[in-house]
PDB file of C-alpha atoms and ligand atoms in Angstrom:
ATOM      1  CA  MET A   1      93.188  84.647 112.277  1.00 59.00           C
ATOM      2  CA  ARG A   2      91.544  83.760 115.128  1.00 61.00           C
ATOM      3  CA  GLY A   3      88.523  86.379 114.528  1.00 62.00           C
ATOM      4  CA  GLN A   4      87.790  86.044 111.282  1.00 63.00           C
ATOM      5  CA  HIS A   5      86.678  82.752 111.304  1.00 73.00           C
ATOM      6  CA  LYS A   6      85.224  82.447 107.808  1.00 81.00           C
ATOM      7  CA  ALA A   7      89.401  83.110 106.211  1.00 81.00           C
ATOM      8  CA  LYS A   8      89.799  80.086 103.833  1.00 86.00           C
ATOM      9  CA  VAL A   9      93.325  79.314 104.658  1.00 89.00           C
ATOM     10  CA  GLU A  10      95.269  77.554 101.795  1.00 93.00           C
ATOM     11  CA  ALA A  11      99.037  76.571 101.912  1.00 94.00           C
ATOM     12  CA  MET A  12     101.768  76.676  98.991  1.00 96.00           C
ATOM     13  CA  ALA A  13     104.973  74.854  98.894  1.00 96.00           C
ATOM     14  CA  LEU A  14     107.413  76.970  98.775  1.00 97.00           C
ATOM     15  CA  ASP A  15     111.905  75.577  99.308  1.00 98.00           C
ATOM     16  CA  LEU A  16     114.350  78.978  99.472  1.00 98.00           C
ATOM     17  CA  ALA A  17     117.673  77.235  98.541  1.00 98.00           C
ATOM     18  CA  LEU A  18     116.379  76.587  95.436  1.00 98.00           C
ATOM     19  CA  LEU A  19     115.791  80.062  93.076  1.00 98.00           C
ATOM     20  CA  ARG A  20     113.364  77.625  90.346  1.00 98.00           C
ATOM     21  CA  SER A  21     110.658  76.651  93.510  1.00 98.00           C
ATOM     22  CA  VAL A  22     110.477  80.705  94.041  1.00 98.00           C
ATOM     23  CA  GLN A  23     109.501  81.481  90.986  1.00 98.00           C
ATOM     24  CA  HIS A  24     107.197  77.993  90.857  1.00 98.00           C
ATOM     25  CA  PHE A  25     105.994  79.753  93.981  1.00 98.00           C
ATOM     26  CA  ALA A  26     105.448  83.342  92.166  1.00 98.00           C
ATOM     27  CA  GLU A  27     104.009  81.949  89.546  1.00 98.00           C
ATOM     28  CA  ALA A  28     101.059  79.827  91.215  1.00 97.00           C
ATOM     29  CA  PHE A  29     100.663  82.707  94.034  1.00 97.00           C
ATOM     30  CA  LYS A  30     100.214  85.343  90.408  1.00 98.00           C
ATOM     31  CA  ALA A  31      97.549  82.717  89.155  1.00 98.00           C
ATOM     32  CA  LYS A  32      95.428  83.094  91.732  1.00 96.00           C
ATOM     33  CA  ASN A  33      95.386  86.592  91.312  1.00 96.00           C
ATOM     34  CA  VAL A  34      94.131  87.333  95.065  1.00 96.00           C
ATOM     35  CA  PRO A  35      95.758  90.788  96.748  1.00 96.00           C
ATOM     36  CA  LEU A  36      98.971  90.474  98.821  1.00 96.00           C
ATOM     37  CA  HIS A  37      98.385  92.944 102.290  1.00 96.00           C
ATOM     38  CA  VAL A  38     101.244  90.982 104.003  1.00 95.00           C
ATOM     39  CA  LEU A  39     104.042  89.255 103.595  1.00 96.00           C
ATOM     40  CA  VAL A  40     105.655  87.497 106.176  1.00 95.00           C
ATOM     41  CA  CYS A  41     109.343  86.920 105.631  1.00 96.00           C
ATOM     42  CA  ASN A  42     109.746  85.147 108.384  1.00 95.00           C
ATOM     43  CA  ALA A  43     111.241  81.562 107.215  1.00 96.00           C
ATOM     44  CA  ALA A  44     115.273  79.992 107.813  1.00 97.00           C
ATOM     45  CA  ALA A  45     118.378  78.033 108.923  1.00 96.00           C
ATOM     46  CA  PHE A  46     120.674  78.550 111.748  1.00 95.00           C
ATOM     47  CA  ALA A  47     124.159  76.876 112.670  1.00 93.00           C
ATOM     48  CA  LEU A  48     123.807  74.326 109.537  1.00 96.00           C
ATOM     49  CA  PRO A  49     126.762  72.837 108.391  1.00 96.00           C
ATOM     50  CA  TRP A  50     128.469  73.959 105.202  1.00 97.00           C
ATOM     51  CA  THR A  51     126.487  73.325 101.720  1.00 98.00           C
ATOM     52  CA  LEU A  52     125.924  74.436  98.725  1.00 98.00           C
ATOM     53  CA  THR A  53     122.550  74.885  97.135  1.00 98.00           C
ATOM     54  CA  LYS A  54     121.781  73.721  94.245  1.00 98.00           C
ATOM     55  CA  ASP A  55     122.195  76.322  92.470  1.00 98.00           C
ATOM     56  CA  GLY A  56     125.547  76.855  94.029  1.00 98.00           C
ATOM     57  CA  LEU A  57     124.882  79.136  96.556  1.00 98.00           C
ATOM     58  CA  GLU A  58     125.960  78.467 100.724  1.00 98.00           C
ATOM     59  CA  THR A  59     122.403  77.228 102.033  1.00 98.00           C
ATOM     60  CA  THR A  60     122.354  79.805 105.057  1.00 98.00           C
ATOM     61  CA  PHE A  61     122.368  83.304 103.298  1.00 98.00           C
ATOM     62  CA  GLN A  62     120.180  81.112 100.193  1.00 98.00           C
ATOM     63  CA  VAL A  63     117.498  80.780 102.611  1.00 98.00           C
ATOM     64  CA  ASN A  64     117.674  83.139 104.868  1.00 98.00           C
ATOM     65  CA  HIS A  65     118.135  85.696 103.009  1.00 98.00           C
ATOM     66  CA  LEU A  66     118.530  85.508  98.900  1.00 98.00           C
ATOM     67  CA  GLY A  67     115.430  83.628  98.798  1.00 98.00           C
ATOM     68  CA  HIS A  68     113.383  85.611 100.658  1.00 98.00           C
ATOM     69  CA  PHE A  69     114.588  88.346  98.966  1.00 98.00           C
ATOM     70  CA  TYR A  70     114.103  87.004  95.556  1.00 98.00           C
ATOM     71  CA  LEU A  71     110.482  86.117  96.252  1.00 98.00           C
ATOM     72  CA  VAL A  72     109.660  89.899  97.137  1.00 98.00           C
ATOM     73  CA  GLN A  73     111.373  90.921  93.764  1.00 98.00           C
ATOM     74  CA  LEU A  74     108.836  88.221  91.528  1.00 98.00           C
ATOM     75  CA  LEU A  75     105.830  88.708  93.938  1.00 98.00           C
ATOM     76  CA  GLN A  76     106.484  93.284  93.845  1.00 97.00           C
ATOM     77  CA  ASP A  77     104.097  94.413  90.934  1.00 97.00           C
ATOM     78  CA  VAL A  78     101.528  92.685  93.113  1.00 97.00           C
ATOM     79  CA  LEU A  79     102.501  94.097  96.376  1.00 98.00           C
ATOM     80  CA  CYS A  80     101.618  97.473  94.853  1.00 98.00           C
ATOM     81  CA  ARG A  81      98.859  96.699  92.607  1.00 97.00           C
ATOM     82  CA  SER A  82      96.824  95.474  96.421  1.00 97.00           C
ATOM     83  CA  ALA A  83      98.694  98.785  97.959  1.00 97.00           C
ATOM     84  CA  PRO A  84      98.454  99.615 100.850  1.00 96.00           C
ATOM     85  CA  ALA A  85     100.345  95.749 101.903  1.00 96.00           C
ATOM     86  CA  ARG A  86     103.366  95.682 104.095  1.00 95.00           C
ATOM     87  CA  VAL A  87     106.774  93.472 103.931  1.00 96.00           C
ATOM     88  CA  ILE A  88     107.316  92.001 107.385  1.00 94.00           C
ATOM     89  CA  VAL A  89     111.116  91.028 107.012  1.00 95.00           C
ATOM     90  CA  VAL A  90     112.022  88.587 110.628  1.00 94.00           C
ATOM     91  CA  SER A  91     115.483  88.987 111.431  1.00 94.00           C
ATOM     92  CA  SER A  92     117.393  88.824 114.653  1.00 93.00           C
ATOM     93  CA  GLU A  93     119.740  91.342 116.866  1.00 91.00           C
ATOM     94  CA  SER A  94     122.015  89.201 115.581  1.00 90.00           C
ATOM     95  CA  HIS A  95     122.726  91.151 112.448  1.00 92.00           C
ATOM     96  CA  ARG A  96     124.542  93.255 114.647  1.00 90.00           C
ATOM     97  CA  PHE A  97     127.549  91.205 116.114  1.00 89.00           C
ATOM     98  CA  THR A  98     129.062  91.354 111.842  1.00 88.00           C
ATOM     99  CA  ASP A  99     130.140  93.046 108.817  1.00 86.00           C
ATOM    100  CA  ILE A 100     129.537  92.423 104.813  1.00 91.00           C
ATOM    101  CA  ASN A 101     131.985  95.094 104.528  1.00 90.00           C
ATOM    102  CA  ASP A 102     135.721  94.472 102.836  1.00 88.00           C
ATOM    103  CA  SER A 103     138.378  96.143 105.026  1.00 88.00           C
ATOM    104  CA  LEU A 104     138.002  98.546 102.247  1.00 90.00           C
ATOM    105  CA  GLY A 105     134.263  99.255 103.377  1.00 90.00           C
ATOM    106  CA  LYS A 106     133.313  98.083 100.547  1.00 91.00           C
ATOM    107  CA  LEU A 107     130.654  95.096  99.620  1.00 90.00           C
ATOM    108  CA  ASP A 108     132.392  91.350  99.567  1.00 91.00           C
ATOM    109  CA  PHE A 109     130.701  89.602  97.786  1.00 91.00           C
ATOM    110  CA  SER A 110     132.393  86.304  98.849  1.00 91.00           C
ATOM    111  CA  ARG A 111     131.224  86.776 102.707  1.00 93.00           C
ATOM    112  CA  LEU A 112     127.749  86.081 101.467  1.00 95.00           C
ATOM    113  CA  SER A 113     128.310  83.075 100.216  1.00 96.00           C
ATOM    114  CA  PRO A 114     131.249  80.960 101.835  1.00 96.00           C
ATOM    115  CA  SER A 115     133.855  78.947 100.718  1.00 96.00           C
ATOM    116  CA  LYS A 116     133.897  75.752 102.514  1.00 97.00           C
ATOM    117  CA  ASN A 117     137.400  77.068 104.304  1.00 96.00           C
ATOM    118  CA  ASP A 118     135.651  80.420 105.459  1.00 95.00           C
ATOM    119  CA  TYR A 119     132.337  79.770 106.625  1.00 96.00           C
ATOM    120  CA  TRP A 120     131.545  79.519 110.196  1.00 95.00           C
ATOM    121  CA  ALA A 121     128.113  79.044 111.277  1.00 95.00           C
ATOM    122  CA  MET A 122     127.323  81.423 113.223  1.00 94.00           C
ATOM    123  CA  LEU A 123     128.481  83.927 111.596  1.00 95.00           C
ATOM    124  CA  ALA A 124     126.750  83.073 108.103  1.00 96.00           C
ATOM    125  CA  TYR A 125     123.544  83.543 110.400  1.00 96.00           C
ATOM    126  CA  ASN A 126     124.221  86.784 111.213  1.00 96.00           C
ATOM    127  CA  ARG A 127     125.303  87.857 108.109  1.00 96.00           C
ATOM    128  CA  SER A 128     122.137  86.662 106.539  1.00 97.00           C
ATOM    129  CA  LYS A 129     120.442  88.288 109.165  1.00 96.00           C
ATOM    130  CA  LEU A 130     122.393  91.455 108.382  1.00 96.00           C
ATOM    131  CA  CYS A 131     121.360  91.609 104.400  1.00 96.00           C
ATOM    132  CA  ASN A 132     117.037  90.858 105.988  1.00 96.00           C
ATOM    133  CA  VAL A 133     117.390  94.790 107.502  1.00 95.00           C
ATOM    134  CA  LEU A 134     118.417  96.042 104.905  1.00 95.00           C
ATOM    135  CA  PHE A 135     117.401  94.389 102.573  1.00 96.00           C
ATOM    136  CA  SER A 136     114.174  95.210 104.064  1.00 96.00           C
ATOM    137  CA  ASN A 137     115.155  99.005 104.897  1.00 95.00           C
ATOM    138  CA  GLU A 138     116.319  99.782 100.791  1.00 96.00           C
ATOM    139  CA  LEU A 139     113.097  97.982  99.768  1.00 97.00           C
ATOM    140  CA  HIS A 140     110.891 100.020 102.313  1.00 97.00           C
ATOM    141  CA  ARG A 141     112.616 102.934 100.731  1.00 97.00           C
ATOM    142  CA  ARG A 142     112.037 102.095  97.741  1.00 97.00           C
ATOM    143  CA  LEU A 143     108.672 101.479  97.684  1.00 97.00           C
ATOM    144  CA  SER A 144     106.938 103.430 100.533  1.00 96.00           C
ATOM    145  CA  PRO A 145     106.278 106.423  98.034  1.00 97.00           C
ATOM    146  CA  ARG A 146     103.610 103.508  96.403  1.00 97.00           C
ATOM    147  CA  GLY A 147     102.044 102.158  99.454  1.00 97.00           C
ATOM    148  CA  VAL A 148     104.205  99.490 100.417  1.00 97.00           C
ATOM    149  CA  THR A 149     106.091  98.898 104.013  1.00 96.00           C
ATOM    150  CA  SER A 150     108.459  97.864 105.549  1.00 96.00           C
ATOM    151  CA  ASN A 151     109.968  96.447 108.080  1.00 94.00           C
ATOM    152  CA  ALA A 152     112.651  94.151 109.680  1.00 94.00           C
ATOM    153  CA  VAL A 153     111.890  93.076 113.327  1.00 92.00           C
ATOM    154  CA  HIS A 154     113.580  91.060 116.179  1.00 91.00           C
ATOM    155  CA  PRO A 155     111.545  88.591 117.504  1.00 89.00           C
ATOM    156  CA  GLY A 156     113.637  87.799 121.301  1.00 87.00           C
ATOM    157  CA  ASN A 157     115.961  85.963 121.940  1.00 86.00           C
ATOM    158  CA  MET A 158     116.723  82.278 122.183  1.00 88.00           C
ATOM    159  CA  MET A 159     112.982  81.907 121.798  1.00 89.00           C
ATOM    160  CA  TYR A 160     112.625  77.710 121.580  1.00 91.00           C
ATOM    161  CA  SER A 161     110.803  76.288 118.224  1.00 91.00           C
ATOM    162  CA  ASN A 162     112.982  74.678 115.844  1.00 91.00           C
ATOM    163  CA  ILE A 163     115.444  77.170 114.642  1.00 92.00           C
ATOM    164  CA  HIS A 164     118.388  74.989 117.375  1.00 91.00           C
ATOM    165  CA  ARG A 165     118.138  71.503 115.443  1.00 91.00           C
ATOM    166  CA  SER A 166     120.893  71.278 113.213  1.00 90.00           C
ATOM    167  CA  TRP A 167     123.201  71.245 116.957  1.00 89.00           C
ATOM    168  CA  TRP A 168     122.520  69.204 120.558  1.00 91.00           C
ATOM    169  CA  VAL A 169     124.648  71.803 121.457  1.00 91.00           C
ATOM    170  CA  TYR A 170     122.502  74.113 120.558  1.00 92.00           C
ATOM    171  CA  THR A 171     119.253  72.137 121.630  1.00 93.00           C
ATOM    172  CA  LEU A 172     120.274  72.170 125.150  1.00 93.00           C
ATOM    173  CA  LEU A 173     121.019  75.324 124.737  1.00 93.00           C
ATOM    174  CA  PHE A 174     117.968  76.724 123.728  1.00 92.00           C
ATOM    175  CA  THR A 175     116.522  73.865 126.541  1.00 92.00           C
ATOM    176  CA  LEU A 176     118.400  76.299 129.280  1.00 93.00           C
ATOM    177  CA  ALA A 177     117.475  78.915 127.756  1.00 91.00           C
ATOM    178  CA  ARG A 178     114.120  78.374 128.033  1.00 91.00           C
ATOM    179  CA  PRO A 179     112.507  79.393 131.488  1.00 88.00           C
ATOM    180  CA  PHE A 180     113.834  82.793 130.674  1.00 85.00           C
ATOM    181  CA  THR A 181     112.922  84.038 127.221  1.00 88.00           C
ATOM    182  CA  LYS A 182     109.855  84.468 125.345  1.00 81.00           C
ATOM    183  CA  SER A 183     107.184  81.646 124.601  1.00 78.00           C
ATOM    184  CA  MET A 184     106.491  81.133 120.364  1.00 72.00           C
ATOM    185  CA  ASN A 185     103.048  81.875 121.982  1.00 68.00           C
ATOM    186  CA  VAL A 186     104.289  85.197 123.114  1.00 66.00           C
ATOM    187  CA  GLY A 187     105.901  85.989 119.550  1.00 58.00           C
ATOM    188  CA  LEU A 188     103.014  85.580 117.356  1.00 57.00           C
ATOM    189  CA  ASN A 189     101.174  87.564 119.839  1.00 60.00           C
ATOM    190  CA  ASP A 190     103.671  89.894 119.995  1.00 58.00           C
ATOM    191  CA  SER A 191     103.740  89.204 115.428  1.00 53.00           C
ATOM    192  CA  ASP A 192     100.181  90.383 115.437  1.00 52.00           C
ATOM    193  CA  LEU A 193     100.797  93.256 117.453  1.00 52.00           C
ATOM    194  CA  GLU A 194     103.501  94.204 114.970  1.00 53.00           C
ATOM    195  CA  LEU A 195     101.259  93.974 112.467  1.00 52.00           C
ATOM    196  CA  ARG A 196      98.733  96.011 113.691  1.00 52.00           C
ATOM    197  CA  ARG A 197     100.931  98.798 114.519  1.00 53.00           C
ATOM    198  CA  GLU A 198     102.176  98.815 110.578  1.00 47.00           C
ATOM    199  CA  ARG A 199      98.697  99.440 109.645  1.00 41.00           C
ATOM    200  CA  THR A 200      99.235 103.099 111.372  1.00 37.00           C
ATOM    201  CA  ASP A 201     102.388 103.779 109.563  1.00 38.00           C
ATOM    202  CA  VAL A 202     104.339 104.725 113.143  1.00 38.00           C
ATOM    203  CA  ALA A 203     107.431 102.157 112.574  1.00 45.00           C
ATOM    204  CA  CYS A 204     108.769 101.866 109.009  1.00 51.00           C
ATOM    205  CA  GLY A 205     111.941 100.886 106.878  1.00 56.00           C
ATOM    206  CA  ARG A 206     113.320 100.689 110.357  1.00 59.00           C
ATOM    207  CA  HIS A 207     113.973  97.713 112.253  1.00 60.00           C
ATOM    208  CA  VAL A 208     111.468  97.086 115.525  1.00 60.00           C
ATOM    209  CA  GLN A 209     112.154  94.255 118.274  1.00 55.00           C
ATOM    210  CA  TRP A 210     108.487  93.253 119.403  1.00 48.00           C
ATOM    211  CA  PRO A 211     107.455  93.478 123.049  1.00 40.00           C
ATOM    212  CA  ALA A 212     108.232  92.533 125.711  1.00 31.00           C
ATOM    213  CA  VAL A 213     111.278  94.139 125.191  1.00 29.00           C
ATOM    214  CA  SER A 214     109.816  96.130 123.478  1.00 29.00           C
ATOM    215  CA  LEU A 215     112.526  98.868 121.208  1.00 31.00           C
ATOM    216  CA  ILE A 216     113.325 100.447 118.288  1.00 32.00           C
ATOM    217  CA  LEU A 217     116.081  99.867 116.787  1.00 33.00           C
ATOM    218  CA  LYS A 218     118.204 101.752 114.099  1.00 37.00           C
ATOM    219  CA  ASN A 219     120.416  99.795 112.001  1.00 36.00           C
TER     220      ASN A 219
HETATM  221  N1  NAP R   1     114.399  81.811 117.819  1.00 79.54           N
HETATM  222  C1  NAP R   1     114.833  82.407 118.312  1.00 79.54           C
HETATM  223  O1  NAP R   1     115.861  82.808 119.978  1.00 79.54           O
HETATM  224  C2  NAP R   1     114.786  83.606 117.404  1.00 79.54           C
HETATM  225  C3  NAP R   1     115.926  84.708 116.981  1.00 79.54           C
HETATM  226  C4  NAP R   1     115.945  85.808 116.340  1.00 79.54           C
HETATM  227  C5  NAP R   1     115.274  85.322 115.239  1.00 79.54           C
HETATM  228  N2  NAP R   1     114.301  85.274 115.060  1.00 79.54           N
HETATM  229  C6  NAP R   1     114.056  85.106 113.966  1.00 79.54           C
HETATM  230  O2  NAP R   1     112.961  84.279 113.648  1.00 79.54           O
HETATM  231  C7  NAP R   1     112.363  83.491 112.081  1.00 79.54           C
HETATM  232  C8  NAP R   1     111.320  82.695 112.969  1.00 79.54           C
HETATM  233  O3  NAP R   1     112.591  81.169 113.278  1.00 79.54           O
HETATM  234  P1  NAP R   1     112.040  79.833 114.018  1.00 79.54           P
HETATM  235  O4  NAP R   1     112.731  81.092 115.765  1.00 79.54           O
HETATM  236  O5  NAP R   1     110.653  79.680 114.039  1.00 79.54           O
HETATM  237  O6  NAP R   1     112.474  78.589 113.911  1.00 79.54           O
HETATM  238  P2  NAP R   1     112.356  77.390 113.508  1.00 79.54           P
HETATM  239  O7  NAP R   1     111.282  77.343 114.116  1.00 79.54           O
HETATM  240  O8  NAP R   1     113.146  76.679 113.200  1.00 79.54           O
HETATM  241  O9  NAP R   1     111.690  78.100 112.038  1.00 79.54           O
HETATM  242  C9  NAP R   1     112.150  78.756 110.900  1.00 79.54           C
HETATM  243  C10 NAP R   1     110.811  77.883 109.388  1.00 79.54           C
HETATM  244  O10 NAP R   1     111.379  78.128 108.621  1.00 79.54           O
HETATM  245  C11 NAP R   1     111.663  77.336 107.409  1.00 79.54           C
HETATM  246  N3  NAP R   1     112.518  76.842 106.480  1.00 79.54           N
HETATM  247  C12 NAP R   1     114.024  76.483 106.795  1.00 79.54           C
HETATM  248  N4  NAP R   1     114.643  76.147 105.852  1.00 79.54           N
HETATM  249  C13 NAP R   1     113.111  76.480 104.170  1.00 79.54           C
HETATM  250  C14 NAP R   1     113.521  76.389 103.178  1.00 79.54           C
HETATM  251  N5  NAP R   1     114.818  76.418 102.007  1.00 79.54           N
HETATM  252  N6  NAP R   1     112.521  76.444 102.728  1.00 79.54           N
HETATM  253  C15 NAP R   1     111.439  77.285 102.914  1.00 79.54           C
HETATM  254  N7  NAP R   1     110.892  77.097 105.137  1.00 79.54           N
HETATM  255  C16 NAP R   1     111.989  76.620 105.472  1.00 79.54           C
HETATM  256  C17 NAP R   1     111.018  75.850 108.309  1.00 79.54           C
HETATM  257  O11 NAP R   1     109.942  75.151 107.663  1.00 79.54           O
HETATM  258  P3  NAP R   1     110.886  73.485 108.509  1.00 79.54           P
HETATM  259  O12 NAP R   1     110.415  73.095 109.885  1.00 79.54           O
HETATM  260  O13 NAP R   1     109.493  72.549 107.100  1.00 79.54           O
HETATM  261  O14 NAP R   1     111.718  72.756 107.704  1.00 79.54           O
HETATM  262  C18 NAP R   1     111.004  76.300 109.245  1.00 79.54           C
HETATM  263  O15 NAP R   1     109.197  76.913 108.746  1.00 79.54           O
HETATM  264  C19 NAP R   1     113.713  83.157 111.543  1.00 79.54           C
HETATM  265  O16 NAP R   1     113.694  84.327 110.810  1.00 79.54           O
HETATM  266  C20 NAP R   1     114.962  84.010 113.119  1.00 79.54           C
HETATM  267  O17 NAP R   1     115.922  84.425 112.257  1.00 79.54           O
HETATM  268  C21 NAP R   1     114.341  83.540 115.950  1.00 79.54           C
END
């Protein structure tokens, strides 16, 4: 935006914890009749105590994965009409430290939106981030022939943002780690790099770790 002084910026409300809100957002966006070239699915909840959303699903799962998934489904036709277009799903390296399959290797739906007794906040976050990667890869497979690419990215480890706000222990850990981790400014610049990199279509359909620690990762 810095280089585009004449850019018009408009904010619209969206609550990813409410499917109706996602639907309203998509309808309001479509009513504007503007193209959609870049969609960044960045929002996340982390370390939440167990709660159900109004839709009856575990909140971390709905905010981090399902809300974004639904949003992209609703805006898919706009993305395709706007091709070349790209979706960037902000995931995390922590997607590696979990599984959503049962012992027979089949998708275990109860792990996606677990009951209170089966809930562990960190695991719920990791699973939602794994869903992000799987979703991005499948989206890329389906839409890239129509000019819409998708990448899942890892922005950096323990970057000091607001993500720790649900529990003071995480606030303490993020504060202690802060001198040794990337700042949000670097993360933001890296995200811009990622957008530009995608323009050259070299890293599509994969999970990418943004530079300073630049790696291209496969799930
Ligand atoms: N920070 C890290 O070290 C790190 C590491 C790996 C991956 N990530 C990923 O990076 C992304 C950005 O995280 P961040 O570190 O910048 O955390 P953050 O500062 O907490 O940002 C998360 C954003 O999600 C929004 N959000 C939360 N619940 C929402 C809802 N129900 N509906 C709509 N928006 C909602 C928040 O909006 P409000 O402030 O209005 O609630 C906030 O803007 C996330 O996907 C995260 O998983 C971060």
